[in-house]
Amino acid sequence: MNNFTVEQLVTDYPLVKKLIALEEVSWFNPGITTLEQGLPHVGLDSTDVQGASDRLARFAPYLVKVFPETAVTAGIIESEVVEIPKMKAQLEQLFGGKIKGKLLLKKDSHLAISGSIKARGGIYEVLVHAEKLAIEAGLLTVSDDYSKLFSDEFRAFFSQYSIAVGSTGNLGMSIGMMSAKLGFTVSVHMSADARQWKKDKLRFHGVNVVEYSEDYGVAVEQGRAEAEKDPMCFFIDDENSQTLFLGYSVAGERLKRQFAERSIVVDEHHPLFVYLPCGVGGGPGGVAFGLKMAFGDNVHCVFAEPTHSPCMLLGVHTGLHDGIAVQDIGIDNITAADGLAVGRASGFVGRAMERLLDGYYTVSDQRMYDLLGLLNQVEGIKLEPSALAGMFGPVLVADNAEYLERINMTDAKMESATHLVWATGGGMVPAEEMDKYLAKSTLV
Ligand SMILES: *Cc1c(COP(=O)(O)O)cnc(C)c1O
């Protein structure tokens, strides 16, 4: 039983009425704190991020072997940052306001292996599991050259074990590809909205794809239930996993290095605003955590969700977190934004991170398509719809005097600000699919 009624929620939180009406809304949380005050609630710290970073470095020589496309970055799966000045000019023109500072794009859309942000968390969790099994079996030590995992002996060892995950598509791609390469038997439980081309690609690589006619929540439940029956099966829990979260968090220190190389300053006088598309929350939450560890109170993270799947905004705003789903307030959770079609937010991310996240907003599917077309037209960058959810953020921040005043942003600071839109997917979308997305844009 739910311990709330919709009537009461709407009375207590007028914003919920707008969510129900599928309006585009934003909420900049007045309850945010400093990093120092907020960090104890996360339960993780920079040592954990460092541990994840070290582990990824250990696996780098192996990743170069199995995924030769990672050779250019020496087995470290990392994406570029690019400035998008023409897109900034278009946004200003369209929405009639000035966006002070620079506009940059973080191209996780073009990460190796899965072409999405999931190449961070999903792959990391599979590697953690593989390392643990191999070390326990006495086949590996942390000082070994991990390229030795690229062998029939190790593939035979891992083939005794299986991995299962529920996914709307991109997480399944990352976990499926990585697990299959190591030799695991892997099942990906796909929700109804998952794209055919993703299922085809996984099957081609030997992954067992189980299809559901229901949404992500159901696919996860079924995956979990199947895994519980098999002691050799490890279930990757996208809704609660701290391991996934830490895999994403490494992005923070890496971005800090990329900024340093390009002389992009982030300090008290040069704030950084980061706009992150949010599904269940692990990806954007983990990245935001890593960013906070790297840039402290000078980074401001804002989450973006589809108007049809505003689970994190709903959970944090009402304080109910995973105790409420968008379906409970009559929202259908149907969106073209792959990866964002999640009705119930992570039970752990919202509670852990709410004090450290400046705000949340929703965008319509049409808005994402429009921005997708525009970005392609003016910058020649092709993304999937979900990856455009963050693109509207700089407009909302620029327009919100109350929020900017509350966090002590002067005009001078905003003139020196960096706005970073986290492009979370799209690099592997087949050309015919991309053409269909582009055709939906009404702006170009
Ligand atoms: C999964 C995904 C996200 C969001 O990550 P969550 O961990 O589900 O919040 C955003 N964009 C894309 C393209 C994704 O696949």
Tab-separated table of C-alpha atoms and ligand atoms in Angstrom:
chain	number	residue	atom	x	y	z
A	1	MET	CA	0.000	0.000	0.000
A	2	ASN	CA	1.140	3.536	-0.717
A	3	ASN	CA	1.295	5.759	2.314
A	4	PHE	CA	0.273	8.849	0.365
A	5	THR	CA	-2.685	9.970	-1.706
A	6	VAL	CA	-2.374	11.922	-4.923
A	7	GLU	CA	-4.754	14.599	-3.543
A	8	GLN	CA	-2.536	15.143	-0.531
A	9	LEU	CA	0.637	15.217	-2.629
A	10	VAL	CA	-0.782	17.842	-4.964
A	11	THR	CA	-1.807	19.974	-1.966
A	12	ASP	CA	1.574	19.649	-0.282
A	13	TYR	CA	3.607	19.961	-3.478
A	14	PRO	CA	1.933	22.116	-6.136
A	15	LEU	CA	4.706	21.154	-8.580
A	16	VAL	CA	3.290	17.614	-8.670
A	17	LYS	CA	0.170	18.971	-10.359
A	18	LYS	CA	2.338	20.287	-13.197
A	19	LEU	CA	4.161	16.958	-13.422
A	20	ILE	CA	0.804	15.198	-13.734
A	21	ALA	CA	-0.162	17.642	-16.500
A	22	LEU	CA	3.117	16.678	-18.258
A	23	GLU	CA	4.234	20.307	-18.259
A	24	GLU	CA	7.917	21.089	-18.532
A	25	VAL	CA	8.995	22.153	-15.057
A	26	SER	CA	12.137	22.928	-13.144
A	27	TRP	CA	12.933	22.827	-9.449
A	28	PHE	CA	16.111	24.200	-7.963
A	29	ASN	CA	16.266	22.635	-4.534
A	30	PRO	CA	16.507	25.252	-1.770
A	31	GLY	CA	17.658	22.480	0.578
A	32	ILE	CA	21.104	21.951	-0.949
A	33	THR	CA	24.174	22.067	1.285
A	34	THR	CA	27.916	22.412	0.938
A	35	LEU	CA	29.939	19.353	0.008
A	36	GLU	CA	31.265	19.150	3.544
A	37	GLN	CA	27.752	18.956	4.969
A	38	GLY	CA	26.394	16.691	2.269
A	39	LEU	CA	29.185	14.174	1.902
A	40	PRO	CA	28.496	12.126	5.056
A	41	HIS	CA	25.077	11.259	3.631
A	42	VAL	CA	26.622	9.675	0.539
A	43	GLY	CA	28.497	7.033	2.515
A	44	LEU	CA	31.341	7.003	-0.013
A	45	ASP	CA	34.328	9.268	-0.424
A	46	SER	CA	37.319	10.050	-2.602
A	47	THR	CA	39.104	6.852	-1.506
A	48	ASP	CA	36.309	4.845	-3.121
A	49	VAL	CA	36.606	6.827	-6.342
A	50	GLN	CA	40.360	6.291	-6.308
A	51	GLY	CA	39.826	2.553	-5.830
A	52	ALA	CA	37.619	2.459	-8.912
A	53	SER	CA	40.115	4.484	-10.890
A	54	ASP	CA	42.959	2.133	-9.911
A	55	ARG	CA	40.918	-0.906	-10.870
A	56	LEU	CA	40.150	0.530	-14.304
A	57	ALA	CA	43.868	1.200	-14.752
A	58	ARG	CA	44.615	-2.452	-13.910
A	59	PHE	CA	42.169	-3.614	-16.564
A	60	ALA	CA	43.374	-1.171	-19.232
A	61	PRO	CA	45.928	-3.578	-20.800
A	62	TYR	CA	43.162	-6.193	-21.058
A	63	LEU	CA	40.619	-3.777	-22.536
A	64	VAL	CA	43.065	-2.754	-25.269
A	65	LYS	CA	43.200	-6.401	-26.322
A	66	VAL	CA	39.481	-7.164	-26.344
A	67	PHE	CA	38.308	-3.791	-27.597
A	68	PRO	CA	41.059	-2.530	-29.928
A	69	GLU	CA	39.132	0.728	-30.395
A	70	THR	CA	40.262	1.639	-26.862
A	71	ALA	CA	43.932	1.529	-27.902
A	72	VAL	CA	43.955	5.274	-28.687
A	73	THR	CA	43.293	5.963	-25.007
A	74	ALA	CA	45.504	3.075	-23.808
A	75	GLY	CA	42.546	1.014	-22.624
A	76	ILE	CA	40.947	3.813	-20.640
A	77	ILE	CA	37.351	4.297	-21.799
A	78	GLU	CA	36.999	8.061	-21.912
A	79	SER	CA	35.228	10.632	-24.071
A	80	GLU	CA	36.123	14.022	-25.508
A	81	VAL	CA	34.944	17.428	-24.402
A	82	VAL	CA	34.136	19.855	-27.216
A	83	GLU	CA	33.002	23.461	-27.252
A	84	ILE	CA	29.708	24.075	-29.066
A	85	PRO	CA	29.547	27.854	-29.632
A	86	LYS	CA	27.164	27.667	-32.583
A	87	MET	CA	24.691	25.671	-30.525
A	88	LYS	CA	24.964	28.259	-27.778
A	89	ALA	CA	24.113	31.026	-30.243
A	90	GLN	CA	21.112	29.006	-31.481
A	91	LEU	CA	19.827	28.444	-27.945
A	92	GLU	CA	20.119	32.154	-27.182
A	93	GLN	CA	18.313	33.070	-30.345
A	94	LEU	CA	15.524	30.542	-29.858
A	95	PHE	CA	14.836	31.223	-26.228
A	96	GLY	CA	15.574	34.926	-26.266
A	97	GLY	CA	18.042	35.152	-23.394
A	98	LYS	CA	21.779	35.362	-23.013
A	99	ILE	CA	23.707	32.306	-21.789
A	100	LYS	CA	26.739	33.792	-20.085
A	101	GLY	CA	29.972	31.788	-20.163
A	102	LYS	CA	31.028	28.912	-22.415
A	103	LEU	CA	28.943	25.971	-23.607
A	104	LEU	CA	30.681	22.586	-23.825
A	105	LEU	CA	29.561	19.049	-24.637
A	106	LYS	CA	30.857	15.880	-22.945
A	107	LYS	CA	30.648	13.216	-25.611
A	108	ASP	CA	29.892	10.045	-23.642
A	109	SER	CA	27.693	9.437	-26.650
A	110	HIS	CA	30.887	8.349	-28.360
A	111	LEU	CA	32.393	6.190	-25.631
A	112	ALA	CA	33.837	2.906	-26.884
A	113	ILE	CA	31.950	-0.402	-26.564
A	114	SER	CA	28.376	0.851	-26.049
A	115	GLY	CA	28.246	4.424	-27.361
A	116	SER	CA	26.712	5.649	-24.131
A	117	ILE	CA	27.427	6.699	-20.565
A	118	LYS	CA	26.753	3.063	-19.578
A	119	ALA	CA	30.232	2.184	-20.798
A	120	ARG	CA	31.343	3.689	-17.479
A	121	GLY	CA	29.249	1.985	-14.809
A	122	GLY	CA	28.146	-1.178	-16.587
A	123	ILE	CA	31.571	-2.244	-17.728
A	124	TYR	CA	33.112	-1.337	-14.400
A	125	GLU	CA	30.745	-3.561	-12.437
A	126	VAL	CA	31.441	-6.556	-14.688
A	127	LEU	CA	35.179	-5.998	-14.219
A	128	VAL	CA	34.789	-5.817	-10.424
A	129	HIS	CA	32.962	-9.140	-10.452
A	130	ALA	CA	35.454	-10.811	-12.789
A	131	GLU	CA	38.413	-9.614	-10.743
A	132	LYS	CA	36.865	-10.879	-7.522
A	133	LEU	CA	36.167	-14.336	-8.949
A	134	ALA	CA	39.634	-14.659	-10.480
A	135	ILE	CA	41.416	-13.501	-7.321
A	136	GLU	CA	39.359	-15.817	-5.095
A	137	ALA	CA	40.194	-18.713	-7.389
A	138	GLY	CA	43.906	-17.904	-7.066
A	139	LEU	CA	44.225	-17.174	-10.786
A	140	LEU	CA	44.996	-13.461	-10.509
A	141	THR	CA	46.667	-10.932	-8.198
A	142	VAL	CA	46.301	-7.163	-8.401
A	143	SER	CA	49.952	-6.757	-9.418
A	144	ASP	CA	49.547	-9.016	-12.499
A	145	ASP	CA	49.387	-7.743	-16.056
A	146	TYR	CA	45.639	-8.133	-16.611
A	147	SER	CA	46.081	-8.760	-20.316
A	148	LYS	CA	46.500	-12.371	-19.191
A	149	LEU	CA	42.695	-12.465	-18.864
A	150	PHE	CA	42.627	-12.448	-22.636
A	151	SER	CA	43.061	-16.203	-22.911
A	152	ASP	CA	41.075	-19.399	-23.424
A	153	GLU	CA	41.952	-20.446	-19.896
A	154	PHE	CA	40.249	-17.401	-18.370
A	155	ARG	CA	37.296	-17.569	-20.763
A	156	ALA	CA	36.778	-21.180	-19.711
A	157	PHE	CA	36.988	-20.165	-16.049
A	158	PHE	CA	34.416	-17.348	-16.396
A	159	SER	CA	32.096	-19.515	-18.480
A	160	GLN	CA	31.121	-21.387	-15.287
A	161	TYR	CA	29.517	-18.173	-14.063
A	162	SER	CA	26.666	-16.092	-15.352
A	163	ILE	CA	25.590	-12.473	-15.166
A	164	ALA	CA	22.075	-11.034	-15.454
A	165	VAL	CA	20.800	-7.472	-15.768
A	166	GLY	CA	17.555	-5.612	-16.480
A	167	SER	CA	17.843	-2.752	-18.932
A	168	THR	CA	16.104	-0.316	-21.250
A	169	GLY	CA	18.948	-0.930	-23.695
A	170	ASN	CA	22.238	0.837	-23.101
A	171	LEU	CA	23.137	-0.802	-19.799
A	172	GLY	CA	22.410	-4.168	-21.372
A	173	MET	CA	24.718	-3.261	-24.247
A	174	SER	CA	27.614	-2.423	-21.948
A	175	ILE	CA	27.183	-5.339	-19.582
A	176	GLY	CA	26.330	-7.775	-22.353
A	177	MET	CA	29.353	-6.907	-24.491
A	178	MET	CA	31.818	-6.876	-21.606
A	179	SER	CA	30.530	-10.068	-19.998
A	180	ALA	CA	30.504	-11.936	-23.292
A	181	LYS	CA	34.108	-10.932	-24.023
A	182	LEU	CA	35.281	-12.219	-20.643
A	183	GLY	CA	33.501	-15.514	-21.283
A	184	PHE	CA	30.546	-15.209	-18.916
A	185	THR	CA	27.131	-16.537	-19.821
A	186	VAL	CA	25.049	-13.364	-19.837
A	187	SER	CA	21.322	-12.605	-19.898
A	188	VAL	CA	19.960	-9.146	-20.551
A	189	HIS	CA	16.335	-8.614	-19.564
A	190	MET	CA	15.059	-5.910	-21.887
A	191	SER	CA	12.041	-3.687	-21.310
A	192	ALA	CA	9.478	-3.123	-24.056
A	193	ASP	CA	10.980	0.214	-25.094
A	194	ALA	CA	14.411	-1.270	-25.917
A	195	ARG	CA	15.420	-0.786	-29.568
A	196	GLN	CA	15.530	-3.725	-31.925
A	197	TRP	CA	19.025	-2.856	-33.166
A	198	LYS	CA	20.385	-3.097	-29.631
A	199	LYS	CA	18.835	-6.538	-29.150
A	200	ASP	CA	20.197	-7.664	-32.528
A	201	LYS	CA	23.685	-6.454	-31.735
A	202	LEU	CA	23.723	-8.234	-28.378
A	203	ARG	CA	22.441	-11.497	-29.854
A	204	PHE	CA	25.112	-11.263	-32.523
A	205	HIS	CA	27.710	-11.170	-29.732
A	206	GLY	CA	26.264	-14.233	-28.026
A	207	VAL	CA	24.216	-12.513	-25.351
A	208	ASN	CA	20.938	-14.084	-24.228
A	209	VAL	CA	18.308	-11.350	-24.690
A	210	VAL	CA	15.025	-11.832	-22.819
A	211	GLU	CA	12.242	-9.519	-23.968
A	212	TYR	CA	9.363	-8.133	-21.905
A	213	SER	CA	6.253	-6.293	-22.956
A	214	GLU	CA	6.438	-4.241	-19.742
A	215	ASP	CA	8.662	-1.410	-18.619
A	216	TYR	CA	12.102	-1.267	-17.044
A	217	GLY	CA	10.908	-1.970	-13.486
A	218	VAL	CA	9.404	-5.291	-14.572
A	219	ALA	CA	12.474	-6.283	-16.617
A	220	VAL	CA	14.670	-5.676	-13.572
A	221	GLU	CA	12.382	-7.679	-11.264
A	222	GLN	CA	12.335	-10.645	-13.651
A	223	GLY	CA	16.102	-10.520	-14.062
A	224	ARG	CA	16.551	-10.440	-10.316
A	225	ALA	CA	14.168	-13.355	-9.804
A	226	GLU	CA	15.915	-15.481	-12.419
A	227	ALA	CA	19.332	-14.766	-10.941
A	228	GLU	CA	18.185	-15.692	-7.429
A	229	LYS	CA	17.450	-19.215	-8.612
A	230	ASP	CA	21.044	-19.735	-9.717
A	231	PRO	CA	23.914	-19.505	-7.210
A	232	MET	CA	26.434	-19.104	-10.024
A	233	CYS	CA	24.554	-16.098	-11.381
A	234	PHE	CA	25.395	-12.536	-10.415
A	235	PHE	CA	22.627	-9.959	-10.792
A	236	ILE	CA	23.683	-6.403	-11.571
A	237	ASP	CA	21.284	-4.171	-9.697
A	238	ASP	CA	21.007	-0.882	-11.566
A	239	GLU	CA	18.566	0.440	-8.970
A	240	ASN	CA	20.850	0.110	-5.957
A	241	SER	CA	24.399	-0.687	-6.969
A	242	GLN	CA	27.173	1.338	-5.351
A	243	THR	CA	29.630	-0.386	-7.657
A	244	LEU	CA	27.938	0.979	-10.768
A	245	PHE	CA	27.807	4.380	-9.083
A	246	LEU	CA	31.568	4.310	-8.464
A	247	GLY	CA	32.258	3.247	-12.032
A	248	TYR	CA	30.526	6.430	-13.167
A	249	SER	CA	32.236	8.585	-10.546
A	250	VAL	CA	35.691	8.248	-12.094
A	251	ALA	CA	34.477	10.693	-14.763
A	252	GLY	CA	35.041	13.556	-12.288
A	253	GLU	CA	38.827	13.364	-11.959
A	254	ARG	CA	39.141	12.590	-15.663
A	255	LEU	CA	37.175	15.711	-16.567
A	256	LYS	CA	39.324	17.723	-14.194
A	257	ARG	CA	42.403	16.537	-16.090
A	258	GLN	CA	40.818	17.321	-19.455
A	259	PHE	CA	39.927	20.819	-18.277
A	260	ALA	CA	43.459	21.388	-16.980
A	261	GLU	CA	44.906	20.352	-20.359
A	262	ARG	CA	42.677	22.929	-22.045
A	263	SER	CA	43.252	25.622	-19.409
A	264	ILE	CA	39.590	25.676	-18.442
A	265	VAL	CA	39.487	27.058	-14.925
A	266	VAL	CA	36.933	25.984	-12.335
A	267	ASP	CA	37.106	27.856	-9.037
A	268	GLU	CA	35.073	30.219	-6.912
A	269	HIS	CA	35.083	32.839	-9.653
A	270	HIS	CA	34.635	30.359	-12.509
A	271	PRO	CA	31.677	28.104	-11.692
A	272	LEU	CA	30.943	24.917	-13.570
A	273	PHE	CA	27.341	23.914	-14.330
A	274	VAL	CA	26.773	20.341	-15.501
A	275	TYR	CA	23.537	19.073	-17.028
A	276	LEU	CA	22.929	15.332	-16.725
A	277	PRO	CA	20.090	13.253	-18.211
A	278	CYS	CA	18.649	11.033	-15.482
A	279	GLY	CA	16.943	7.641	-15.685
A	280	VAL	CA	17.160	5.534	-12.543
A	281	GLY	CA	19.874	7.893	-11.294
A	282	GLY	CA	23.043	5.807	-11.011
A	283	GLY	CA	24.769	7.292	-14.052
A	284	PRO	CA	24.135	10.976	-13.404
A	285	GLY	CA	24.367	10.437	-9.639
A	286	GLY	CA	27.733	8.715	-9.876
A	287	VAL	CA	29.093	11.281	-12.318
A	288	ALA	CA	27.817	14.115	-10.094
A	289	PHE	CA	29.471	12.515	-7.088
A	290	GLY	CA	32.772	12.254	-8.949
A	291	LEU	CA	32.435	15.876	-10.097
A	292	LYS	CA	31.850	17.002	-6.520
A	293	MET	CA	34.942	15.088	-5.401
A	294	ALA	CA	36.959	16.754	-8.173
A	295	PHE	CA	35.600	20.325	-8.120
A	296	GLY	CA	33.937	20.639	-4.701
A	297	ASP	CA	31.360	23.374	-4.247
A	298	ASN	CA	32.367	25.049	-7.513
A	299	VAL	CA	30.464	22.501	-9.581
A	300	HIS	CA	26.681	22.690	-9.807
A	301	CYS	CA	24.897	19.585	-11.063
A	302	VAL	CA	21.426	19.652	-12.581
A	303	PHE	CA	19.426	16.557	-13.605
A	304	ALA	CA	17.184	16.401	-16.672
A	305	GLU	CA	14.279	13.972	-17.197
A	306	PRO	CA	11.514	13.465	-19.767
A	307	THR	CA	8.098	14.911	-18.861
A	308	HIS	CA	6.774	11.325	-19.101
A	309	SER	CA	9.373	9.849	-16.678
A	310	PRO	CA	10.226	12.407	-13.988
A	311	CYS	CA	11.001	9.790	-11.323
A	312	MET	CA	13.963	11.483	-9.639
A	313	LEU	CA	12.348	14.916	-9.493
A	314	LEU	CA	9.196	13.346	-8.071
A	315	GLY	CA	11.096	11.244	-5.512
A	316	VAL	CA	13.401	13.974	-4.246
A	317	HIS	CA	10.837	16.780	-4.312
A	318	THR	CA	8.286	14.813	-2.279
A	319	GLY	CA	10.901	13.116	-0.122
A	320	LEU	CA	9.335	9.755	-1.012
A	321	HIS	CA	12.306	8.672	-3.153
A	322	ASP	CA	11.735	5.082	-4.352
A	323	GLY	CA	8.505	4.987	-2.346
A	324	ILE	CA	6.713	6.533	-5.316
A	325	ALA	CA	6.631	5.826	-9.052
A	326	VAL	CA	5.472	8.170	-11.798
A	327	GLN	CA	2.674	5.692	-12.548
A	328	ASP	CA	1.294	6.347	-9.042
A	329	ILE	CA	0.413	9.876	-10.163
A	330	GLY	CA	-0.970	8.721	-13.504
A	331	ILE	CA	2.085	9.327	-15.698
A	332	ASP	CA	2.698	6.633	-18.326
A	333	ASN	CA	6.541	6.438	-18.388
A	334	ILE	CA	6.504	6.303	-22.173
A	335	THR	CA	9.226	8.354	-23.857
A	336	ALA	CA	11.483	8.213	-26.888
A	337	ALA	CA	14.429	8.899	-24.615
A	338	ASP	CA	16.195	5.530	-24.263
A	339	GLY	CA	17.681	5.067	-20.846
A	340	LEU	CA	15.393	7.649	-19.294
A	341	ALA	CA	12.164	5.626	-19.385
A	342	VAL	CA	12.289	4.805	-15.686
A	343	GLY	CA	9.230	5.152	-13.464
A	344	ARG	CA	10.831	4.679	-10.064
A	345	ALA	CA	14.154	6.260	-9.106
A	346	SER	CA	17.024	4.470	-7.417
A	347	GLY	CA	16.433	4.038	-3.699
A	348	PHE	CA	20.007	4.929	-2.976
A	349	VAL	CA	21.009	7.729	-5.356
A	350	GLY	CA	18.322	10.293	-4.472
A	351	ARG	CA	18.812	9.865	-0.742
A	352	ALA	CA	22.596	9.892	-1.009
A	353	MET	CA	22.919	12.810	-3.407
A	354	GLU	CA	19.932	15.143	-2.927
A	355	ARG	CA	21.899	17.684	-0.861
A	356	LEU	CA	24.566	17.912	-3.550
A	357	LEU	CA	22.327	18.343	-6.609
A	358	ASP	CA	21.307	21.894	-7.412
A	359	GLY	CA	18.245	21.159	-9.442
A	360	TYR	CA	16.014	19.032	-11.647
A	361	TYR	CA	13.895	19.763	-14.691
A	362	THR	CA	11.772	17.991	-17.248
A	363	VAL	CA	11.699	18.288	-21.044
A	364	SER	CA	9.185	17.006	-23.569
A	365	ASP	CA	10.161	14.423	-26.173
A	366	GLN	CA	9.538	17.040	-28.855
A	367	ARG	CA	12.009	19.392	-27.170
A	368	MET	CA	14.649	16.624	-27.284
A	369	TYR	CA	13.985	15.940	-30.971
A	370	ASP	CA	14.148	19.642	-31.772
A	371	LEU	CA	17.468	20.082	-30.009
A	372	LEU	CA	18.745	16.878	-31.657
A	373	GLY	CA	18.058	18.310	-35.090
A	374	LEU	CA	19.550	21.667	-34.212
A	375	LEU	CA	22.781	20.237	-32.787
A	376	ASN	CA	23.240	18.124	-35.889
A	377	GLN	CA	22.593	21.096	-38.144
A	378	VAL	CA	24.877	23.629	-36.493
A	379	GLU	CA	27.600	21.459	-34.951
A	380	GLY	CA	27.362	18.254	-37.012
A	381	ILE	CA	27.053	16.108	-33.863
A	382	LYS	CA	24.497	13.300	-33.831
A	383	LEU	CA	23.068	12.158	-30.507
A	384	GLU	CA	20.143	10.015	-29.383
A	385	PRO	CA	17.120	11.904	-27.964
A	386	SER	CA	17.924	11.265	-24.290
A	387	ALA	CA	21.334	12.867	-24.727
A	388	LEU	CA	19.655	16.165	-25.582
A	389	ALA	CA	17.737	16.363	-22.304
A	390	GLY	CA	20.650	18.263	-20.763
A	391	MET	CA	20.839	20.782	-23.599
A	392	PHE	CA	17.923	22.810	-22.289
A	393	GLY	CA	19.562	23.247	-18.860
A	394	PRO	CA	21.745	26.281	-19.619
A	395	VAL	CA	18.624	28.134	-20.788
A	396	LEU	CA	16.802	27.368	-17.536
A	397	VAL	CA	19.741	28.324	-15.337
A	398	ALA	CA	20.326	31.586	-17.206
A	399	ASP	CA	16.668	32.418	-16.731
A	400	ASN	CA	16.448	31.658	-13.005
A	401	ALA	CA	17.441	34.800	-11.081
A	402	GLU	CA	16.178	33.439	-7.767
A	403	TYR	CA	18.396	30.359	-7.953
A	404	LEU	CA	21.465	32.267	-9.128
A	405	GLU	CA	21.078	34.793	-6.351
A	406	ARG	CA	20.604	32.094	-3.751
A	407	ILE	CA	23.898	30.433	-4.693
A	408	ASN	CA	25.669	33.823	-4.851
A	409	MET	CA	26.251	33.913	-8.588
A	410	THR	CA	27.140	37.427	-9.673
A	411	ASP	CA	27.070	38.534	-13.323
A	412	ALA	CA	30.855	38.531	-13.321
A	413	LYS	CA	30.974	34.906	-12.163
A	414	MET	CA	28.402	33.865	-14.748
A	415	GLU	CA	30.411	35.557	-17.509
A	416	SER	CA	33.282	33.234	-16.487
A	417	ALA	CA	31.107	30.132	-16.098
A	418	THR	CA	31.399	26.875	-17.992
A	419	HIS	CA	28.191	25.037	-18.897
A	420	LEU	CA	28.772	21.373	-19.669
A	421	VAL	CA	26.002	19.340	-21.280
A	422	TRP	CA	26.555	15.639	-20.677
A	423	ALA	CA	25.726	13.885	-23.953
A	424	THR	CA	24.909	10.400	-22.714
A	425	GLY	CA	24.321	8.384	-25.868
A	426	GLY	CA	23.905	8.122	-29.604
A	427	GLY	CA	27.273	7.235	-31.079
A	428	MET	CA	26.169	3.779	-32.198
A	429	VAL	CA	22.675	4.547	-33.457
A	430	PRO	CA	22.374	3.083	-36.993
A	431	ALA	CA	22.056	5.677	-39.782
A	432	GLU	CA	18.443	4.733	-40.657
A	433	GLU	CA	17.414	5.137	-37.011
A	434	MET	CA	19.189	8.468	-36.809
A	435	ASP	CA	17.366	9.683	-39.922
A	436	LYS	CA	14.067	8.899	-38.209
A	437	TYR	CA	15.105	10.945	-35.180
A	438	LEU	CA	16.245	13.835	-37.360
A	439	ALA	CA	12.954	13.822	-39.254
A	440	LYS	CA	11.127	14.522	-35.985
A	441	SER	CA	12.881	17.831	-35.396
A	442	THR	CA	10.609	20.767	-36.180
A	443	LEU	CA	13.363	23.380	-35.983
A	444	VAL	CA	15.463	22.468	-38.993
B	1	LIG	C1	21.068	5.104	-18.808
B	1	LIG	C2	21.118	6.379	-19.534
B	1	LIG	C3	21.010	7.598	-18.875
B	1	LIG	C4	20.751	7.748	-17.399
B	1	LIG	O1	21.429	6.893	-16.524
B	1	LIG	P1	20.679	6.290	-15.244
B	1	LIG	O2	21.735	5.599	-14.499
B	1	LIG	O3	19.609	5.374	-15.713
B	1	LIG	O4	20.090	7.460	-14.527
B	1	LIG	C5	21.049	8.743	-19.646
B	1	LIG	N1	21.211	8.694	-20.987
B	1	LIG	C6	21.343	7.540	-21.643
B	1	LIG	C7	21.509	7.563	-23.124
B	1	LIG	C8	21.306	6.338	-20.945
B	1	LIG	O5	21.414	5.199	-21.608
